[in-house]
């Protein structure tokens, strides 16, 4: 058994932070060992963002922080104090689906749907980055999102359709 | 009469699509409740031995840690082995979590830490100090082949291997033979959603269990029998499942843990396994198989021998149909089959997408390719020559078999006729292109299923069955069947599943759900039709009074006289005019066993694959796949195509990427994460074309549906391996074909 | 993951002061590796000093024409920076071959240098590992060592450094700028990472009180003949089995200068300057590249599951050199 540090008292470690998630500010009293993913899911109770590995190896937890896609499982909530975060729940505006959401439905770009929130947030990040030119670029730049159901070809078709309309 | 309510066979978008793209779809770990606490499982660090001491004092000292459950403090659970049996349990002594100090496999759950927050439970779990007395373990299949023995007991769906004719004699007399051995390592299902259960605890002692499962009734009966609860106290819900592929056919231990903690602590509890723990239960078994094929120079098969040895656990005999396909797929009079097990210090293997067929058909279809080369014959031609119109193992004709059409259509689409058979013949710089093909086969099963349907005065129909949608499209196709059968707009129909209070449905698996639950849904809606007609006859001056159901058409929310469609009535008006609130029915379809018994019922496919092999570096890219599938009637070509494409991705994955590597030093699967257990990423998957070949079948069920969940994968790995041979001249007989094997 | 306290550094000196004398404190930047290892119970800091607020986020030319990459610039922003793309495309290519877009948006340049190995046993706390628990033994030597080292190994550790970026930095001869209690110093990349020897728990020569402030790229650009070749088990989002960073310059049809750095084969990015000198003034042919590869790999030692690596590395070297040579600009 490895050496483990002496316990740190919870109160002593607690921070008060503000996360703006989908344009709504949430003030949280939170310990530093809470990841952004767990903060979103268990503390703010926005469960659209998924935990698929908790190790940065699957992309299911992808959210947008200040417009950039990241793995929310590998950052601490306290590190994102003041950040502007978009999760899948904030992608549609006023009940109107984001074009990517509609394209995912139309192209059947998912089966079980578990990786889908991460795929869509990742694809939004991809479009924001503006680096994907070819179909192969989309494939490479969507490779940080695993899909065990194997919907990749449909995901690429959905992203390509929306990209081409931009 | 426009009949705009014809949905079966249409590429309808998933009815749950909106929920899935917005984050509204809730999976087992997405539920919350006041006072919810979190459980984290501690896994054994040895493969075999005994727990000498568990010291949880440091964990329990942390404020907010409620309990550490171990074998030392868990008691009062069911006594008999039978109570731990589930619908997919193989024969044996079913494992009882936290009820023994013996460690029987690596990563066996040995403690559950429950705390106020997930983070605290995770931390406290690291403080549980366990002292083991380790014993020597056995985890190598190939090192223990001499211990192979016949399986004990029976498992649902398992067919005993059967011999026919005289293999030895026929093999000796054959003009051309091939004799080869293949090896496949273990694979874990690894659905994206890690197994999770949230149990909501109520003051009256009842619980609501949100479980990741392919059968809510399986979950419910397990919880009832293990914890001695009445059905009324256990509500089980599982509306969305984040992939399973077989992993949720058996109740996995997060269910046991969450229920245990909820009942003991009288609190709501959530337990989610870690990705590493996704390697701590069932998996596709490690298998070594040998095939001997003998043919005449004209290609006709004279003798087939197919023998397989798989690993199982020390406590259950997991079995699957590996060798049986060799007695069915081709016409051959002399067949010898053998299937044995070796007990290893691992957990019991578990059905994983197309169990048995993925393994056995890989062997058979690679061996057929090897034989074709020995015969100097086109591999497709060899299959055509040995085409079988009947299942030779049962001597029964197929209820339908459009495999020849699959061969023809897929080959034409792929451009197979342009193939130069010489390995290495398509070379461009350092890239070698290869073309390979294989046949796929799976069962068209029907399992028991019931459905209930309620039609209400607002014109809405609700249909339900305790089945699951693990991404297969169950919600969508059942909605289509119901809407079309009753002639309602699709948005007037709601299909419910994943609720143990709904009518019985067997486990969602084996590609049987569309056929089985679909038939129940259809029948329930047919019963509603009867009831509506009968009600309509009660309406004063009803024009329907003298008509029988055969003279009626249901479409566009109305009931028409088929002969004179100008005469119709809105379905909801029938209820209003008869002062009826709702029409309720429950269907219990009984398959026409006598008719079905006379036939073999299977799905088939022909898959053609193009690979590009980097001759210098050994890396392989599957650049193109064409798969033609004969699976009866296709209810929804959009979702069915996704199923087949997914199966093909799995086939590519099994051929090139996936293996849970056993480290025999520790008896432990060591690459236990998504970074090192490779499944394909987006860039690995290229052009995939699916053709559904027309196949009419009035034997399997009234809908003519056979199911598409597994057939897409079967044969794909063989086609990839055969294409790699065509590209490189190298026969790689152990999967996955990683680049080092091609250097 | 154990409990710990957290603070945000207000400046470089503040960060250095905060960590000095606190052996169980660690800096956190992108967090992509550190948080993972904390969750896996491999690392147990009792205090994290968040350095993300420090002004180390620029990429700019120094007066002498060298390019300074701030330690906190993300991998993505570095790879897609116009000057990096134009003048150091090898570095851009290497960074983009690593991890995933999401991780590259988080991971920083300093953090990339500090990455720990992906050895299965280092991560699995139920198994012995000298890097994680010094003196407990190396499970990889007799275990599953497909991804493990073939050069510079010791009987105590055969782990590899997993970075792609660092392999390119090694070929470019980058310099790591660090600041500690004793002041600022520059560490040439070749001296930054260490071989395992008897102390595999120590990955690099950074002192505990030192903070990486930036990476300095020399003026020399090598933007005509270059190649970062990564060989891995799937097309993307996988660590290298072998990777090769090559830059070369030709003069009158022969090699004037060549640098060949290897990833996935050792505890640090691997280079053999002697062999590079041997190639000088020789024709840039496959035969010469192959002979050079043989010399680089002469001392290679394998452990079973990684027996294929020398052959793969040789082929990858030849291929990368050839592609660098033939690159069309």
Tab-separated table of N, CA and C in Angstrom, chain A residues 9-98:
chain	number	residue	atom	x	y	z
A	9	UNK	N	-8.507	18.689	6.473
A	9	UNK	CA	-9.875	18.943	6.921
A	9	UNK	C	-10.692	19.595	5.809
A	10	UNK	N	-11.910	19.132	5.704
A	10	UNK	CA	-12.766	19.570	4.608
A	10	UNK	C	-13.022	21.083	4.685
A	11	UNK	N	-13.365	21.578	5.872
A	11	UNK	CA	-13.695	22.994	5.999
A	11	UNK	C	-12.528	23.892	5.613
A	12	UNK	N	-11.369	23.449	6.054
A	12	UNK	CA	-10.153	24.221	5.799
A	12	UNK	C	-9.875	24.332	4.301
A	13	UNK	N	-10.329	23.334	3.563
A	13	UNK	CA	-10.013	23.283	2.137
A	13	UNK	C	-11.100	23.895	1.253
A	14	UNK	N	-12.251	24.174	1.842
A	14	UNK	CA	-13.391	24.582	1.015
A	14	UNK	C	-13.219	25.974	0.408
A	15	UNK	N	-13.586	26.085	-0.845
A	15	UNK	CA	-13.525	27.356	-1.561
A	15	UNK	C	-14.922	27.724	-2.045
A	16	UNK	N	-15.130	29.001	-2.165
A	16	UNK	CA	-16.383	29.453	-2.765
A	16	UNK	C	-16.058	29.946	-4.168
A	17	UNK	N	-16.690	29.354	-5.134
A	17	UNK	CA	-16.392	29.700	-6.522
A	17	UNK	C	-17.685	29.970	-7.275
A	18	UNK	N	-17.532	30.603	-8.425
A	18	UNK	CA	-18.686	30.815	-9.297
A	18	UNK	C	-18.405	30.183	-10.653
A	19	UNK	N	-19.272	29.299	-11.044
A	19	UNK	CA	-19.197	28.724	-12.389
A	19	UNK	C	-20.406	29.239	-13.158
A	20	UNK	N	-20.158	29.831	-14.287
A	20	UNK	CA	-21.292	30.236	-15.110
A	20	UNK	C	-21.533	29.113	-16.113
A	21	UNK	N	-22.625	28.415	-15.899
A	21	UNK	CA	-22.912	27.262	-16.749
A	21	UNK	C	-24.163	27.565	-17.557
A	22	UNK	N	-24.019	27.513	-18.850
A	22	UNK	CA	-25.134	27.807	-19.753
A	22	UNK	C	-25.770	29.150	-19.406
A	23	UNK	N	-24.903	30.112	-19.164
A	23	UNK	CA	-25.261	31.510	-18.910
A	23	UNK	C	-25.837	31.752	-17.514
A	24	UNK	N	-25.943	30.706	-16.719
A	24	UNK	CA	-26.469	30.891	-15.366
A	24	UNK	C	-25.308	30.783	-14.372
A	25	UNK	N	-25.119	31.798	-13.522
A	25	UNK	CA	-24.035	31.689	-12.534
A	25	UNK	C	-24.439	30.788	-11.363
A	26	UNK	N	-23.562	29.896	-10.998
A	26	UNK	CA	-23.792	29.024	-9.841
A	26	UNK	C	-22.685	29.294	-8.829
A	27	UNK	N	-23.078	29.680	-7.637
A	27	UNK	CA	-22.064	29.837	-6.593
A	27	UNK	C	-21.975	28.528	-5.829
A	28	UNK	N	-20.787	27.993	-5.747
A	28	UNK	CA	-20.610	26.693	-5.113
A	28	UNK	C	-19.591	26.781	-3.991
A	29	UNK	N	-19.917	26.141	-2.884
A	29	UNK	CA	-18.914	25.929	-1.840
A	29	UNK	C	-18.377	24.530	-2.082
A	30	UNK	N	-17.123	24.473	-2.435
A	30	UNK	CA	-16.650	23.210	-2.987
A	30	UNK	C	-15.218	22.943	-2.563
A	31	UNK	N	-14.881	21.671	-2.456
A	31	UNK	CA	-13.521	21.304	-2.094
A	31	UNK	C	-12.682	21.171	-3.358
A	32	UNK	N	-11.375	21.365	-3.215
A	32	UNK	CA	-10.535	21.365	-4.414
A	32	UNK	C	-10.472	20.011	-5.115
A	33	UNK	N	-10.798	18.947	-4.419
A	33	UNK	CA	-10.685	17.634	-5.042
A	33	UNK	C	-11.921	17.247	-5.867
A	34	UNK	N	-12.827	18.186	-6.049
A	34	UNK	CA	-13.995	17.922	-6.902
A	34	UNK	C	-13.645	18.315	-8.340
A	35	UNK	N	-13.790	17.385	-9.257
A	35	UNK	CA	-13.492	17.718	-10.653
A	35	UNK	C	-14.617	18.574	-11.224
A	36	UNK	N	-14.312	19.233	-12.295
A	36	UNK	CA	-15.347	20.032	-12.949
A	36	UNK	C	-16.511	19.128	-13.359
A	37	UNK	N	-16.195	17.931	-13.845
A	37	UNK	CA	-17.248	16.998	-14.256
A	37	UNK	C	-18.181	16.665	-13.097
A	38	UNK	N	-17.605	16.306	-11.964
A	38	UNK	CA	-18.451	15.949	-10.822
A	38	UNK	C	-19.199	17.164	-10.291
A	39	UNK	N	-18.571	18.329	-10.375
A	39	UNK	CA	-19.264	19.545	-9.941
A	39	UNK	C	-20.507	19.774	-10.799
A	40	UNK	N	-20.340	19.603	-12.113
A	40	UNK	CA	-21.467	19.814	-13.022
A	40	UNK	C	-22.557	18.766	-12.779
A	41	UNK	N	-22.145	17.522	-12.646
A	41	UNK	CA	-23.126	16.432	-12.545
A	41	UNK	C	-23.761	16.308	-11.160
A	42	UNK	N	-22.910	16.320	-10.129
A	42	UNK	CA	-23.425	15.981	-8.802
A	42	UNK	C	-23.763	17.206	-7.959
A	43	UNK	N	-23.114	18.325	-8.202
A	43	UNK	CA	-23.364	19.512	-7.377
A	43	UNK	C	-24.378	20.441	-8.048
A	44	UNK	N	-24.201	20.673	-9.352
A	44	UNK	CA	-25.161	21.519	-10.072
A	44	UNK	C	-26.304	20.656	-10.621
A	45	UNK	N	-26.073	19.357	-10.662
A	45	UNK	CA	-27.069	18.382	-11.123
A	45	UNK	C	-27.493	18.584	-12.566
A	46	UNK	N	-26.526	18.945	-13.383
A	46	UNK	CA	-26.745	18.916	-14.829
A	46	UNK	C	-26.091	17.627	-15.321
A	47	UNK	N	-26.930	16.615	-15.518
A	47	UNK	CA	-26.372	15.281	-15.754
A	47	UNK	C	-26.238	14.944	-17.242
A	48	UNK	N	-26.461	15.929	-18.095
A	48	UNK	CA	-26.283	15.663	-19.528
A	48	UNK	C	-24.837	15.318	-19.862
A	49	UNK	N	-23.904	15.937	-19.161
A	49	UNK	CA	-22.487	15.654	-19.363
A	49	UNK	C	-22.173	14.300	-18.724
A	50	UNK	N	-21.517	13.429	-19.457
A	50	UNK	CA	-21.376	12.045	-19.001
A	50	UNK	C	-19.977	11.698	-18.539
A	51	UNK	N	-19.926	10.728	-17.657
A	51	UNK	CA	-18.649	10.166	-17.220
A	51	UNK	C	-18.464	8.815	-17.915
A	52	UNK	N	-17.474	8.740	-18.785
A	52	UNK	CA	-17.254	7.485	-19.508
A	52	UNK	C	-15.975	6.795	-19.100
A	53	UNK	N	-15.059	7.517	-18.456
A	53	UNK	CA	-13.830	6.861	-18.000
A	53	UNK	C	-13.224	7.583	-16.807
A	54	UNK	N	-13.465	8.886	-16.708
A	54	UNK	CA	-12.910	9.696	-15.617
A	54	UNK	C	-11.385	9.781	-15.703
A	55	UNK	N	-10.850	9.527	-16.905
A	55	UNK	CA	-9.395	9.503	-17.071
A	55	UNK	C	-8.930	10.266	-18.311
A	56	UNK	N	-9.830	11.003	-18.941
A	56	UNK	CA	-9.429	11.726	-20.148
A	56	UNK	C	-9.172	10.831	-21.340
A	57	UNK	N	-9.801	9.677	-21.354
A	57	UNK	CA	-9.521	8.720	-22.416
A	57	UNK	C	-10.726	8.418	-23.304
A	58	UNK	N	-11.831	9.155	-23.116
A	58	UNK	CA	-13.010	8.817	-23.928
A	58	UNK	C	-13.753	10.024	-24.483
A	59	UNK	N	-13.676	11.169	-23.832
A	59	UNK	CA	-14.315	12.372	-24.374
A	59	UNK	C	-15.784	12.532	-24.032
A	60	UNK	N	-16.386	11.589	-23.298
A	60	UNK	CA	-17.812	11.699	-22.975
A	60	UNK	C	-18.104	12.923	-22.116
A	61	UNK	N	-17.110	13.405	-21.390
A	61	UNK	CA	-17.305	14.523	-20.454
A	61	UNK	C	-16.987	15.864	-21.096
A	62	UNK	N	-16.828	15.889	-22.416
A	62	UNK	CA	-16.427	17.136	-23.077
A	62	UNK	C	-17.440	18.260	-22.846
A	63	UNK	N	-16.940	19.383	-22.390
A	63	UNK	CA	-17.745	20.606	-22.290
A	63	UNK	C	-16.921	21.738	-22.912
A	64	UNK	N	-17.574	22.863	-23.100
A	64	UNK	CA	-16.870	24.029	-23.644
A	64	UNK	C	-16.578	24.996	-22.506
A	65	UNK	N	-15.322	25.333	-22.334
A	65	UNK	CA	-14.938	26.323	-21.334
A	65	UNK	C	-14.395	27.525	-22.087
A	66	UNK	N	-15.076	28.636	-21.941
A	66	UNK	CA	-14.749	29.848	-22.694
A	66	UNK	C	-14.628	29.529	-24.189
A	67	UNK	N	-15.531	28.692	-24.664
A	67	UNK	CA	-15.613	28.381	-26.091
A	67	UNK	C	-14.722	27.253	-26.554
A	68	UNK	N	-13.827	26.787	-25.655
A	68	UNK	CA	-12.922	25.713	-26.066
A	68	UNK	C	-13.341	24.384	-25.448
A	69	UNK	N	-13.220	23.337	-26.225
A	69	UNK	CA	-13.619	22.016	-25.725
A	69	UNK	C	-12.522	21.437	-24.835
A	70	UNK	N	-12.930	20.909	-23.716
A	70	UNK	CA	-11.984	20.247	-22.813
A	70	UNK	C	-12.649	19.013	-22.194
A	71	UNK	N	-11.821	18.166	-21.604
A	71	UNK	CA	-12.327	17.029	-20.830
A	71	UNK	C	-12.584	17.515	-19.401
A	72	UNK	N	-13.843	17.590	-19.017
A	72	UNK	CA	-14.136	18.160	-17.695
A	72	UNK	C	-13.715	17.230	-16.566
A	73	UNK	N	-13.398	15.976	-16.868
A	73	UNK	CA	-12.994	15.040	-15.817
A	73	UNK	C	-11.568	15.300	-15.346
A	74	UNK	N	-10.780	16.002	-16.151
A	74	UNK	CA	-9.370	16.177	-15.798
A	74	UNK	C	-9.043	17.613	-15.403
A	75	UNK	N	-10.045	18.323	-14.948
A	75	UNK	CA	-9.760	19.636	-14.386
A	75	UNK	C	-10.561	19.761	-13.099
A	76	UNK	N	-10.054	20.574	-12.193
A	76	UNK	CA	-10.743	20.751	-10.920
A	76	UNK	C	-11.700	21.928	-11.027
A	77	UNK	N	-12.813	21.805	-10.365
A	77	UNK	CA	-13.809	22.893	-10.418
A	77	UNK	C	-13.194	24.198	-9.918
A	78	UNK	N	-12.381	24.122	-8.863
A	78	UNK	CA	-11.804	25.367	-8.315
A	78	UNK	C	-10.908	26.072	-9.327
A	79	UNK	N	-10.362	25.311	-10.264
A	79	UNK	CA	-9.490	25.918	-11.268
A	79	UNK	C	-10.295	26.697	-12.308
A	80	UNK	N	-11.601	26.476	-12.328
A	80	UNK	CA	-12.437	27.126	-13.336
A	80	UNK	C	-13.316	28.212	-12.731
A	81	UNK	N	-12.959	28.674	-11.556
A	81	UNK	CA	-13.688	29.767	-10.915
A	81	UNK	C	-13.803	30.931	-11.896
A	82	UNK	N	-15.037	31.365	-12.132
A	82	UNK	CA	-15.252	32.499	-13.033
A	82	UNK	C	-15.373	32.141	-14.494
A	83	UNK	N	-15.198	30.876	-14.813
A	83	UNK	CA	-15.220	30.488	-16.225
A	83	UNK	C	-16.642	30.418	-16.772
A	84	UNK	N	-16.707	30.533	-18.089
A	84	UNK	CA	-17.976	30.459	-18.803
A	84	UNK	C	-18.056	29.067	-19.432
A	85	UNK	N	-18.974	28.296	-18.954
A	85	UNK	CA	-19.025	26.882	-19.341
A	85	UNK	C	-20.319	26.590	-20.100
A	86	UNK	N	-20.190	25.838	-21.176
A	86	UNK	CA	-21.383	25.385	-21.894
A	86	UNK	C	-21.420	23.868	-21.861
A	87	UNK	N	-22.545	23.339	-21.398
A	87	UNK	CA	-22.748	21.894	-21.434
A	87	UNK	C	-23.836	21.597	-22.467
A	88	UNK	N	-24.104	20.340	-22.665
A	88	UNK	CA	-25.093	19.945	-23.675
A	88	UNK	C	-26.448	20.603	-23.406
A	89	UNK	N	-26.756	20.837	-22.137
A	89	UNK	CA	-28.062	21.439	-21.813
A	89	UNK	C	-28.155	22.881	-22.303
A	90	UNK	N	-27.001	23.491	-22.588
A	90	UNK	CA	-27.020	24.888	-23.015
A	90	UNK	C	-26.772	25.078	-24.494
A	91	UNK	N	-26.779	23.991	-25.229
A	91	UNK	CA	-26.452	24.068	-26.658
A	91	UNK	C	-27.645	24.561	-27.477
A	92	UNK	N	-28.826	24.062	-27.137
A	92	UNK	CA	-30.026	24.544	-27.832
A	92	UNK	C	-30.390	25.909	-27.266
A	93	UNK	N	-30.915	26.784	-28.110
A	93	UNK	CA	-31.312	28.109	-27.612
A	93	UNK	C	-32.821	28.277	-27.752
A	94	UNK	N	-33.440	28.642	-26.663
A	94	UNK	CA	-34.884	28.853	-26.624
A	94	UNK	C	-35.646	27.658	-27.206
A	95	UNK	N	-35.193	26.488	-26.873
A	95	UNK	CA	-35.889	25.280	-27.322
A	95	UNK	C	-35.630	24.911	-28.767
A	96	UNK	N	-34.824	25.720	-29.452
A	96	UNK	CA	-34.510	25.375	-30.847
A	96	UNK	C	-33.170	24.668	-30.874
A	97	UNK	N	-33.168	23.496	-31.446
A	97	UNK	CA	-31.949	22.699	-31.451
A	97	UNK	C	-30.836	23.405	-32.218
A	98	UNK	N	-29.625	23.242	-31.733
A	98	UNK	CA	-28.429	23.661	-32.466
A	98	UNK	C	-28.381	22.823	-33.754
